[in-house]
PDB file of C-alpha atoms and ligand atoms in Angstrom:
ATOM      1  CA  UNK A   1      19.021  99.389 203.719  1.00  0.00           C
ATOM      2  CA  UNK A   2      18.504  97.252 206.656  1.00  0.00           C
ATOM      3  CA  UNK A   3      18.479  94.321 207.028  1.00  0.00           C
ATOM      4  CA  UNK A   4      16.280  91.564 206.496  1.00  0.00           C
ATOM      5  CA  UNK A   5      15.588  90.183 210.293  1.00  0.00           C
ATOM      6  CA  UNK A   6      15.940  86.173 210.762  1.00  0.00           C
ATOM      7  CA  UNK A   7      12.772  85.723 213.011  1.00  0.00           C
ATOM      8  CA  UNK A   8      14.294  82.561 215.718  1.00  0.00           C
ATOM      9  CA  UNK A   9      11.601  82.541 217.433  1.00  0.00           C
ATOM     10  CA  UNK A  10       9.144  81.896 214.268  1.00  0.00           C
ATOM     11  CA  UNK A  11      10.933  79.348 212.558  1.00  0.00           C
ATOM     12  CA  UNK A  12      11.828  77.403 216.432  1.00  0.00           C
ATOM     13  CA  UNK A  13       8.236  77.471 216.565  1.00  0.00           C
ATOM     14  CA  UNK A  14       8.708  75.691 212.948  1.00  0.00           C
ATOM     15  CA  UNK A  15      10.615  72.995 214.304  1.00  0.00           C
ATOM     16  CA  UNK A  16       8.431  72.564 217.206  1.00  0.00           C
ATOM     17  CA  UNK A  17       5.971  71.524 215.599  1.00  0.00           C
ATOM     18  CA  UNK A  18       7.547  68.872 213.607  1.00  0.00           C
ATOM     19  CA  UNK A  19       8.949  67.162 216.137  1.00  0.00           C
ATOM     20  CA  UNK A  20       5.364  67.237 218.234  1.00  0.00           C
ATOM     21  CA  UNK A  21       5.204  64.827 215.561  1.00  0.00           C
ATOM     22  CA  UNK A  22       7.599  63.000 215.820  1.00  0.00           C
ATOM     23  CA  UNK A  23       7.047  62.233 219.526  1.00  0.00           C
ATOM     24  CA  UNK A  24       3.751  61.037 219.019  1.00  0.00           C
ATOM     25  CA  UNK A  25       4.669  59.449 216.103  1.00  0.00           C
ATOM     26  CA  UNK A  26       7.166  57.066 218.590  1.00  0.00           C
ATOM     27  CA  UNK A  27       4.895  56.526 220.774  1.00  0.00           C
ATOM     28  CA  UNK A  28       1.672  55.655 218.412  1.00  0.00           C
ATOM     29  CA  UNK A  29       4.466  53.306 216.013  1.00  0.00           C
ATOM     30  CA  UNK A  30       7.618  52.019 218.768  1.00  0.00           C
ATOM     31  CA  UNK A  31       5.741  52.838 222.209  1.00  0.00           C
ATOM     32  CA  UNK A  32       8.566  54.587 223.370  1.00  0.00           C
ATOM     33  CA  UNK A  33       8.543  58.006 225.089  1.00  0.00           C
ATOM     34  CA  UNK A  34      11.609  60.666 224.792  1.00  0.00           C
ATOM     35  CA  UNK A  35      12.402  61.278 228.073  1.00  0.00           C
ATOM     36  CA  UNK A  36      14.891  64.141 229.471  1.00  0.00           C
ATOM     37  CA  UNK A  37      17.113  64.345 232.863  1.00  0.00           C
ATOM     38  CA  UNK A  38      17.668  68.174 233.449  1.00  0.00           C
ATOM     39  CA  UNK A  39      20.399  68.056 236.403  1.00  0.00           C
ATOM     40  CA  UNK A  40      20.091  71.778 238.072  1.00  0.00           C
ATOM     41  CA  UNK A  41      23.337  72.371 241.156  1.00  0.00           C
ATOM     42  CA  UNK A  42      22.970  75.378 242.923  1.00  0.00           C
ATOM     43  CA  UNK A  43      20.642  78.291 242.464  1.00  0.00           C
ATOM     44  CA  UNK A  44      22.118  80.920 240.021  1.00  0.00           C
ATOM     45  CA  UNK A  45      19.312  82.533 238.592  1.00  0.00           C
ATOM     46  CA  UNK A  46      20.024  82.846 235.132  1.00  0.00           C
ATOM     47  CA  UNK A  47      20.058  78.384 234.674  1.00  0.00           C
ATOM     48  CA  UNK A  48      17.093  78.272 237.290  1.00  0.00           C
ATOM     49  CA  UNK A  49      15.614  80.271 234.061  1.00  0.00           C
ATOM     50  CA  UNK A  50      16.865  77.803 231.302  1.00  0.00           C
ATOM     51  CA  UNK A  51      16.003  74.500 232.864  1.00  0.00           C
ATOM     52  CA  UNK A  52      12.654  76.492 233.198  1.00  0.00           C
ATOM     53  CA  UNK A  53      12.253  76.739 230.224  1.00  0.00           C
ATOM     54  CA  UNK A  54      12.984  72.399 228.885  1.00  0.00           C
ATOM     55  CA  UNK A  55      11.008  71.431 231.561  1.00  0.00           C
ATOM     56  CA  UNK A  56       7.921  73.326 229.808  1.00  0.00           C
ATOM     57  CA  UNK A  57       9.165  73.079 226.303  1.00  0.00           C
ATOM     58  CA  UNK A  58       9.636  69.220 227.013  1.00  0.00           C
ATOM     59  CA  UNK A  59       6.037  69.021 228.708  1.00  0.00           C
ATOM     60  CA  UNK A  60       4.270  70.478 225.505  1.00  0.00           C
ATOM     61  CA  UNK A  61       6.173  68.340 223.055  1.00  0.00           C
ATOM     62  CA  UNK A  62       4.859  65.559 224.229  1.00  0.00           C
ATOM     63  CA  UNK A  63       8.103  64.430 226.312  1.00  0.00           C
ATOM     64  CA  UNK A  64       8.700  63.411 228.838  1.00  0.00           C
ATOM     65  CA  UNK A  65      10.908  65.224 231.950  1.00  0.00           C
ATOM     66  CA  UNK A  66      12.972  64.621 235.472  1.00  0.00           C
ATOM     67  CA  UNK A  67      14.352  67.760 236.447  1.00  0.00           C
ATOM     68  CA  UNK A  68      16.689  67.585 239.849  1.00  0.00           C
ATOM     69  CA  UNK A  69      17.928  70.133 241.544  1.00  0.00           C
ATOM     70  CA  UNK A  70      20.300  69.810 244.364  1.00  0.00           C
ATOM     71  CA  UNK A  71      21.673  71.997 246.269  1.00  0.00           C
ATOM     72  CA  UNK A  72      25.775  74.161 245.690  1.00  0.00           C
ATOM     73  CA  UNK A  73      27.547  72.432 248.206  1.00  0.00           C
ATOM     74  CA  UNK A  74      26.480  68.595 246.772  1.00  0.00           C
ATOM     75  CA  UNK A  75      29.177  66.914 246.379  1.00  0.00           C
ATOM     76  CA  UNK A  76      30.817  65.747 242.693  1.00  0.00           C
ATOM     77  CA  UNK A  77      30.245  61.929 244.242  1.00  0.00           C
ATOM     78  CA  UNK A  78      26.571  62.054 244.125  1.00  0.00           C
ATOM     79  CA  UNK A  79      26.698  63.836 241.214  1.00  0.00           C
ATOM     80  CA  UNK A  80      28.432  61.535 239.766  1.00  0.00           C
ATOM     81  CA  UNK A  81      26.204  59.280 240.983  1.00  0.00           C
ATOM     82  CA  UNK A  82      22.970  60.370 240.290  1.00  0.00           C
ATOM     83  CA  UNK A  83      24.641  60.700 236.193  1.00  0.00           C
ATOM     84  CA  UNK A  84      25.166  57.371 236.518  1.00  0.00           C
ATOM     85  CA  UNK A  85      21.498  56.503 237.744  1.00  0.00           C
ATOM     86  CA  UNK A  86      20.478  57.877 235.246  1.00  0.00           C
ATOM     87  CA  UNK A  87      22.703  56.600 232.310  1.00  0.00           C
ATOM     88  CA  UNK A  88      20.696  53.157 233.457  1.00  0.00           C
ATOM     89  CA  UNK A  89      17.455  54.510 233.989  1.00  0.00           C
ATOM     90  CA  UNK A  90      15.306  53.222 230.888  1.00  0.00           C
ATOM     91  CA  UNK A  91      13.059  55.984 230.347  1.00  0.00           C
ATOM     92  CA  UNK A  92      15.490  58.529 230.216  1.00  0.00           C
ATOM     93  CA  UNK A  93      17.151  59.090 226.718  1.00  0.00           C
ATOM     94  CA  UNK A  94      18.951  62.069 227.199  1.00  0.00           C
ATOM     95  CA  UNK A  95      20.943  63.966 230.500  1.00  0.00           C
ATOM     96  CA  UNK A  96      21.517  67.525 230.481  1.00  0.00           C
ATOM     97  CA  UNK A  97      23.595  68.839 233.604  1.00  0.00           C
ATOM     98  CA  UNK A  98      23.541  73.234 233.746  1.00  0.00           C
ATOM     99  CA  UNK A  99      26.211  74.349 233.133  1.00  0.00           C
ATOM    100  CA  UNK A 100      27.795  76.056 234.738  1.00  0.00           C
ATOM    101  CA  UNK A 101      28.328  73.889 237.973  1.00  0.00           C
ATOM    102  CA  UNK A 102      30.186  75.321 241.482  1.00  0.00           C
ATOM    103  CA  UNK A 103      34.111  75.348 242.049  1.00  0.00           C
ATOM    104  CA  UNK A 104      34.764  72.524 243.054  1.00  0.00           C
ATOM    105  CA  UNK A 105      33.307  70.268 240.929  1.00  0.00           C
ATOM    106  CA  UNK A 106      35.079  69.661 237.834  1.00  0.00           C
ATOM    107  CA  UNK A 107      32.361  70.428 234.483  1.00  0.00           C
ATOM    108  CA  UNK A 108      35.171  67.531 232.665  1.00  0.00           C
ATOM    109  CA  UNK A 109      34.488  64.663 235.081  1.00  0.00           C
ATOM    110  CA  UNK A 110      31.031  64.811 235.093  1.00  0.00           C
ATOM    111  CA  UNK A 111      30.790  65.307 231.248  1.00  0.00           C
ATOM    112  CA  UNK A 112      32.753  61.952 231.313  1.00  0.00           C
ATOM    113  CA  UNK A 113      30.132  60.775 233.154  1.00  0.00           C
ATOM    114  CA  UNK A 114      27.469  60.500 230.757  1.00  0.00           C
ATOM    115  CA  UNK A 115      26.657  58.322 228.737  1.00  0.00           C
ATOM    116  CA  UNK A 116      27.818  59.069 225.261  1.00  0.00           C
ATOM    117  CA  UNK A 117      24.467  57.686 223.919  1.00  0.00           C
ATOM    118  CA  UNK A 118      22.226  60.589 225.956  1.00  0.00           C
ATOM    119  CA  UNK A 119      24.206  63.325 226.086  1.00  0.00           C
ATOM    120  CA  UNK A 120      22.002  65.828 224.202  1.00  0.00           C
ATOM    121  CA  UNK A 121      24.061  68.342 224.421  1.00  0.00           C
ATOM    122  CA  UNK A 122      27.148  66.628 222.358  1.00  0.00           C
ATOM    123  CA  UNK A 123      29.655  68.180 224.936  1.00  0.00           C
ATOM    124  CA  UNK A 124      31.357  64.266 225.519  1.00  0.00           C
ATOM    125  CA  UNK A 125      34.534  64.038 224.241  1.00  0.00           C
ATOM    126  CA  UNK A 126      33.446  60.745 222.331  1.00  0.00           C
ATOM    127  CA  UNK A 127      30.838  62.765 220.508  1.00  0.00           C
ATOM    128  CA  UNK A 128      33.031  65.574 220.353  1.00  0.00           C
ATOM    129  CA  UNK A 129      35.439  64.138 218.850  1.00  0.00           C
ATOM    130  CA  UNK A 130      32.304  61.917 215.819  1.00  0.00           C
ATOM    131  CA  UNK A 131      31.312  65.837 215.577  1.00  0.00           C
ATOM    132  CA  UNK A 132      35.012  66.358 214.108  1.00  0.00           C
ATOM    133  CA  UNK A 133      34.986  63.707 211.725  1.00  0.00           C
ATOM    134  CA  UNK A 134      31.630  64.211 210.512  1.00  0.00           C
ATOM    135  CA  UNK A 135      29.548  60.636 211.964  1.00  0.00           C
ATOM    136  CA  UNK A 136      27.849  62.530 215.180  1.00  0.00           C
ATOM    137  CA  UNK A 137      24.630  61.221 215.877  1.00  0.00           C
ATOM    138  CA  UNK A 138      24.052  65.048 217.544  1.00  0.00           C
ATOM    139  CA  UNK A 139      25.138  67.801 216.742  1.00  0.00           C
ATOM    140  CA  UNK A 140      25.641  70.644 219.820  1.00  0.00           C
ATOM    141  CA  UNK A 141      22.110  72.810 220.359  1.00  0.00           C
ATOM    142  CA  UNK A 142      23.036  76.494 219.514  1.00  0.00           C
ATOM    143  CA  UNK A 143      25.914  75.541 216.719  1.00  0.00           C
ATOM    144  CA  UNK A 144      22.595  72.843 214.940  1.00  0.00           C
ATOM    145  CA  UNK A 145      19.972  75.960 215.928  1.00  0.00           C
ATOM    146  CA  UNK A 146      22.824  78.450 214.186  1.00  0.00           C
ATOM    147  CA  UNK A 147      22.911  75.635 211.491  1.00  0.00           C
ATOM    148  CA  UNK A 148      19.216  75.510 210.734  1.00  0.00           C
ATOM    149  CA  UNK A 149      18.194  78.748 211.088  1.00  0.00           C
ATOM    150  CA  UNK A 150      20.474  79.982 207.313  1.00  0.00           C
ATOM    151  CA  UNK A 151      18.433  76.053 205.861  1.00  0.00           C
ATOM    152  CA  UNK A 152      14.732  77.523 206.990  1.00  0.00           C
ATOM    153  CA  UNK A 153      16.072  80.811 206.130  1.00  0.00           C
ATOM    154  CA  UNK A 154      17.390  79.867 202.351  1.00  0.00           C
ATOM    155  CA  UNK A 155      20.628  81.468 202.660  1.00  0.00           C
ATOM    156  CA  UNK A 156      23.965  78.902 201.671  1.00  0.00           C
ATOM    157  CA  UNK A 157      26.699  78.352 203.376  1.00  0.00           C
ATOM    158  CA  UNK A 158      28.775  76.131 200.068  1.00  0.00           C
ATOM    159  CA  UNK A 159      31.420  78.013 199.313  1.00  0.00           C
ATOM    160  CA  UNK A 160      31.140  81.448 201.495  1.00  0.00           C
ATOM    161  CA  UNK A 161      33.065  82.874 204.338  1.00  0.00           C
ATOM    162  CA  UNK A 162      32.580  82.515 207.306  1.00  0.00           C
ATOM    163  CA  UNK A 163      34.211  83.809 210.619  1.00  0.00           C
ATOM    164  CA  UNK A 164      33.448  82.408 213.565  1.00  0.00           C
ATOM    165  CA  UNK A 165      34.315  85.511 216.232  1.00  0.00           C
ATOM    166  CA  UNK A 166      34.584  83.642 219.651  1.00  0.00           C
ATOM    167  CA  UNK A 167      36.092  79.866 220.327  1.00  0.00           C
ATOM    168  CA  UNK A 168      34.148  78.126 223.281  1.00  0.00           C
ATOM    169  CA  UNK A 169      33.690  74.497 223.463  1.00  0.00           C
ATOM    170  CA  UNK A 170      29.728  75.357 223.089  1.00  0.00           C
ATOM    171  CA  UNK A 171      29.599  77.321 220.188  1.00  0.00           C
ATOM    172  CA  UNK A 172      32.400  78.683 218.424  1.00  0.00           C
ATOM    173  CA  UNK A 173      34.936  75.080 217.709  1.00  0.00           C
ATOM    174  CA  UNK A 174      31.736  73.346 217.249  1.00  0.00           C
ATOM    175  CA  UNK A 175      29.983  76.043 214.799  1.00  0.00           C
ATOM    176  CA  UNK A 176      33.632  76.255 213.375  1.00  0.00           C
ATOM    177  CA  UNK A 177      34.040  72.462 212.703  1.00  0.00           C
ATOM    178  CA  UNK A 178      30.172  72.281 211.155  1.00  0.00           C
ATOM    179  CA  UNK A 179      31.015  75.379 208.955  1.00  0.00           C
ATOM    180  CA  UNK A 180      34.230  72.816 207.079  1.00  0.00           C
ATOM    181  CA  UNK A 181      32.587  69.169 207.026  1.00  0.00           C
ATOM    182  CA  UNK A 182      31.906  68.680 203.341  1.00  0.00           C
ATOM    183  CA  UNK A 183      27.839  68.151 202.524  1.00  0.00           C
ATOM    184  CA  UNK A 184      25.400  68.289 205.016  1.00  0.00           C
ATOM    185  CA  UNK A 185      27.818  69.787 206.592  1.00  0.00           C
ATOM    186  CA  UNK A 186      28.068  73.857 205.487  1.00  0.00           C
ATOM    187  CA  UNK A 187      30.926  73.272 202.882  1.00  0.00           C
ATOM    188  CA  UNK A 188      32.479  76.363 204.402  1.00  0.00           C
ATOM    189  CA  UNK A 189      35.444  78.111 203.979  1.00  0.00           C
ATOM    190  CA  UNK A 190      36.463  78.849 208.005  1.00  0.00           C
ATOM    191  CA  UNK A 191      38.272  81.267 210.170  1.00  0.00           C
ATOM    192  CA  UNK A 192      38.030  81.126 214.000  1.00  0.00           C
ATOM    193  CA  UNK A 193      38.766  84.405 215.381  1.00  0.00           C
ATOM    194  CA  UNK A 194      39.574  84.656 218.996  1.00  0.00           C
ATOM    195  CA  UNK A 195      41.532  86.703 221.805  1.00  0.00           C
ATOM    196  CA  UNK A 196      44.228  86.096 220.669  1.00  0.00           C
ATOM    197  CA  UNK A 197      43.390  87.008 217.387  1.00  0.00           C
ATOM    198  CA  UNK A 198      45.235  90.415 216.116  1.00  0.00           C
ATOM    199  CA  UNK A 199      43.832  93.537 213.411  1.00  0.00           C
ATOM    200  CA  UNK A 200      40.220  91.582 214.154  1.00  0.00           C
ATOM    201  CA  UNK A 201      38.463  94.001 211.953  1.00  0.00           C
ATOM    202  CA  UNK A 202      40.654  92.704 209.208  1.00  0.00           C
ATOM    203  CA  UNK A 203      38.698  89.149 209.897  1.00  0.00           C
ATOM    204  CA  UNK A 204      35.677  90.301 210.255  1.00  0.00           C
ATOM    205  CA  UNK A 205      35.501  92.470 207.144  1.00  0.00           C
ATOM    206  CA  UNK A 206      36.353  89.608 205.327  1.00  0.00           C
ATOM    207  CA  UNK A 207      33.392  87.532 206.338  1.00  0.00           C
ATOM    208  CA  UNK A 208      30.022  86.203 204.099  1.00  0.00           C
ATOM    209  CA  UNK A 209      28.640  85.275 207.084  1.00  0.00           C
ATOM    210  CA  UNK A 210      29.715  86.140 210.443  1.00  0.00           C
ATOM    211  CA  UNK A 211      28.684  84.559 213.835  1.00  0.00           C
ATOM    212  CA  UNK A 212      30.058  86.067 216.988  1.00  0.00           C
ATOM    213  CA  UNK A 213      29.367  84.189 220.127  1.00  0.00           C
ATOM    214  CA  UNK A 214      32.148  86.436 222.323  1.00  0.00           C
ATOM    215  CA  UNK A 215      29.927  87.862 225.965  1.00  0.00           C
ATOM    216  CA  UNK A 216      30.689  91.605 224.849  1.00  0.00           C
ATOM    217  CA  UNK A 217      27.801  93.291 224.674  1.00  0.00           C
ATOM    218  CA  UNK A 218      29.130  95.719 221.529  1.00  0.00           C
ATOM    219  CA  UNK A 219      31.731  94.260 220.752  1.00  0.00           C
ATOM    220  CA  UNK A 220      31.125  93.991 217.082  1.00  0.00           C
ATOM    221  CA  UNK A 221      30.602  97.322 215.416  1.00  0.00           C
ATOM    222  CA  UNK A 222      29.478  98.816 211.940  1.00  0.00           C
ATOM    223  CA  UNK A 223      33.142  99.481 210.796  1.00  0.00           C
ATOM    224  CA  UNK A 224      33.885  96.041 211.344  1.00  0.00           C
ATOM    225  CA  UNK A 225      31.673  94.358 208.781  1.00  0.00           C
ATOM    226  CA  UNK A 226      31.075  95.007 204.921  1.00  0.00           C
ATOM    227  CA  UNK A 227      27.580  95.696 203.647  1.00  0.00           C
ATOM    228  CA  UNK A 228      26.350  92.739 202.450  1.00  0.00           C
ATOM    229  CA  UNK A 229      27.436  90.415 205.230  1.00  0.00           C
ATOM    230  CA  UNK A 230      25.060  87.959 207.345  1.00  0.00           C
ATOM    231  CA  UNK A 231      25.677  87.707 211.242  1.00  0.00           C
ATOM    232  CA  UNK A 232      24.045  85.731 213.427  1.00  0.00           C
ATOM    233  CA  UNK A 233      24.401  87.267 216.833  1.00  0.00           C
ATOM    234  CA  UNK A 234      24.537  84.672 219.415  1.00  0.00           C
ATOM    235  CA  UNK A 235      25.290  87.011 222.711  1.00  0.00           C
ATOM    236  CA  UNK A 236      23.018  87.673 225.430  1.00  0.00           C
ATOM    237  CA  UNK A 237      23.998  89.996 227.498  1.00  0.00           C
ATOM    238  CA  UNK A 238      22.419  91.066 230.478  1.00  0.00           C
ATOM    239  CA  UNK A 239      22.850  94.892 230.532  1.00  0.00           C
ATOM    240  CA  UNK A 240      20.219  96.013 233.310  1.00  0.00           C
ATOM    241  CA  UNK A 241      16.330  95.603 234.636  1.00  0.00           C
ATOM    242  CA  UNK A 242      13.691  97.270 233.219  1.00  0.00           C
ATOM    243  CA  UNK A 243      10.757  98.783 235.676  1.00  0.00           C
ATOM    244  CA  UNK A 244       9.175  95.914 236.146  1.00  0.00           C
ATOM    245  CA  UNK A 245      11.969  93.753 237.002  1.00  0.00           C
ATOM    246  CA  UNK A 246      12.186  91.982 234.023  1.00  0.00           C
ATOM    247  CA  UNK A 247      16.160  91.715 232.276  1.00  0.00           C
ATOM    248  CA  UNK A 248      17.210  93.943 229.259  1.00  0.00           C
ATOM    249  CA  UNK A 249      19.590  91.646 226.555  1.00  0.00           C
ATOM    250  CA  UNK A 250      21.179  92.728 224.331  1.00  0.00           C
ATOM    251  CA  UNK A 251      23.917  90.800 221.668  1.00  0.00           C
ATOM    252  CA  UNK A 252      27.786  90.785 220.601  1.00  0.00           C
ATOM    253  CA  UNK A 253      26.995  93.111 218.064  1.00  0.00           C
ATOM    254  CA  UNK A 254      25.754  96.780 217.378  1.00  0.00           C
ATOM    255  CA  UNK A 255      22.697  96.114 216.105  1.00  0.00           C
ATOM    256  CA  UNK A 256      21.196  99.313 214.739  1.00  0.00           C
ATOM    257  CA  UNK A 257      24.349 100.580 213.031  1.00  0.00           C
ATOM    258  CA  UNK A 258      25.495  96.771 212.039  1.00  0.00           C
ATOM    259  CA  UNK A 259      22.366  96.678 210.556  1.00  0.00           C
ATOM    260  CA  UNK A 260      22.265  99.008 208.085  1.00  0.00           C
ATOM    261  CA  UNK A 261      25.267  97.464 206.401  1.00  0.00           C
ATOM    262  CA  UNK A 262      23.924  93.785 206.757  1.00  0.00           C
ATOM    263  CA  UNK A 263      22.000  91.459 204.146  1.00  0.00           C
ATOM    264  CA  UNK A 264      20.442  89.646 207.034  1.00  0.00           C
ATOM    265  CA  UNK A 265      20.857  89.686 211.111  1.00  0.00           C
ATOM    266  CA  UNK A 266      19.149  87.994 214.099  1.00  0.00           C
ATOM    267  CA  UNK A 267      17.967  89.957 216.974  1.00  0.00           C
ATOM    268  CA  UNK A 268      18.878  89.933 220.363  1.00  0.00           C
ATOM    269  CA  UNK A 269      15.959  88.396 221.823  1.00  0.00           C
ATOM    270  CA  UNK A 270      14.473  86.684 219.315  1.00  0.00           C
ATOM    271  CA  UNK A 271      17.430  85.335 217.067  1.00  0.00           C
ATOM    272  CA  UNK A 272      18.998  82.223 218.003  1.00  0.00           C
ATOM    273  CA  UNK A 273      18.877  81.595 221.824  1.00  0.00           C
ATOM    274  CA  UNK A 274      15.296  79.789 221.358  1.00  0.00           C
ATOM    275  CA  UNK A 275      16.883  77.045 218.827  1.00  0.00           C
ATOM    276  CA  UNK A 276      18.718  76.400 221.207  1.00  0.00           C
ATOM    277  CA  UNK A 277      16.418  74.532 223.792  1.00  0.00           C
ATOM    278  CA  UNK A 278      14.560  73.581 219.999  1.00  0.00           C
ATOM    279  CA  UNK A 279      17.477  71.072 219.143  1.00  0.00           C
ATOM    280  CA  UNK A 280      17.894  69.604 222.637  1.00  0.00           C
ATOM    281  CA  UNK A 281      14.370  68.499 222.349  1.00  0.00           C
ATOM    282  CA  UNK A 282      15.159  67.202 218.963  1.00  0.00           C
ATOM    283  CA  UNK A 283      18.287  65.669 220.713  1.00  0.00           C
ATOM    284  CA  UNK A 284      16.371  64.175 223.029  1.00  0.00           C
ATOM    285  CA  UNK A 285      13.705  62.477 220.013  1.00  0.00           C
ATOM    286  CA  UNK A 286      16.631  61.848 218.136  1.00  0.00           C
ATOM    287  CA  UNK A 287      18.010  59.271 221.324  1.00  0.00           C
ATOM    288  CA  UNK A 288      15.257  57.950 221.907  1.00  0.00           C
ATOM    289  CA  UNK A 289      14.848  57.138 218.282  1.00  0.00           C
ATOM    290  CA  UNK A 290      18.822  55.417 218.218  1.00  0.00           C
ATOM    291  CA  UNK A 291      17.427  53.211 221.039  1.00  0.00           C
ATOM    292  CA  UNK A 292      13.847  52.367 218.985  1.00  0.00           C
ATOM    293  CA  UNK A 293      16.470  51.052 216.261  1.00  0.00           C
ATOM    294  CA  UNK A 294      19.609  49.760 218.425  1.00  0.00           C
ATOM    295  CA  UNK A 295      22.056  52.148 216.267  1.00  0.00           C
ATOM    296  CA  UNK A 296      26.036  52.287 217.976  1.00  0.00           C
ATOM    297  CA  UNK A 297      27.522  54.073 216.104  1.00  0.00           C
TER     298      UNK A 297
HETATM  299  N1  GUN B 301      24.142  76.425 230.175  1.00  0.00           N
HETATM  300  C1  GUN B 301      24.543  77.640 229.420  1.00  0.00           C
HETATM  301  N2  GUN B 301      24.134  76.669 228.068  1.00  0.00           N
HETATM  302  C2  GUN B 301      24.066  75.134 228.587  1.00  0.00           C
HETATM  303  C3  GUN B 301      23.537  74.400 227.500  1.00  0.00           C
HETATM  304  O1  GUN B 301      23.528  74.312 226.042  1.00  0.00           O
HETATM  305  N3  GUN B 301      23.822  72.862 228.101  1.00  0.00           N
HETATM  306  C4  GUN B 301      24.393  72.795 229.354  1.00  0.00           C
HETATM  307  N4  GUN B 301      23.659  71.750 230.278  1.00  0.00           N
HETATM  308  N5  GUN B 301      24.495  74.752 230.014  1.00  0.00           N
HETATM  309  C5  GUN B 301      24.189  75.289 229.736  1.00  0.00           C
END
């Protein structure tokens, strides 16, 4: 039987309507307009598209945004100065430096320089540490989008075996962590697989919920999952272009065959992807609200 399609795009739309209301309320009751600064270094076409989407989302939701595009040969010192300027700018509650950065810039040093209360990506080690011990205010955008997708699709995680494939700092490690936290975290049993895992299929076949973020088309095939699994495909792989020049996208999961066995599955595009920017907007509002209540955890 074909799986239920989890439509992230629809869930994202619903959450954005809620965020727009929250923004209006913050403006009306506290006189605060949430503000996001995005910094793009260089000309990477994919990054340009993402930053453009973030700017557009801000404008639609009533969030103030400042976009800074600087050349690929910008020095690390100049970028750090820019980050520090936004750290002290009262109009800005969230700072996002688009990754990847050019090779001559140490991304860790840049992330460390962002004021943790404005780190809406949740990449700063202070926020990563808080996530780990379960006291964070921010959650990283893609993993938080996955948690929200499951919640709003009435798919419980409590007591389930969640298998995560991929150990990136942006998706794999944080989602594994959020899934193992006690309620309101996932409260699941978690297995984290990676390139060093021997016999990957033996683990993925045990998954009640399988989360895949490896950046490789069709890395997961039907023989690697059990009947009734819930599949969350985080992959966005560009595998070619249409006649009109639009990118053809595919996930990390062989959708056609896996959907025959799964109970539910996220499509690519239109699954996890749209949630990431939505959760960034949510974090920006949360950062502005944190300022409003003066809460420094
Ligand atoms: N590059 C790809 N994904 C992301 C993200 O979520 N945040 C930032 N800052 N850069 C990215």
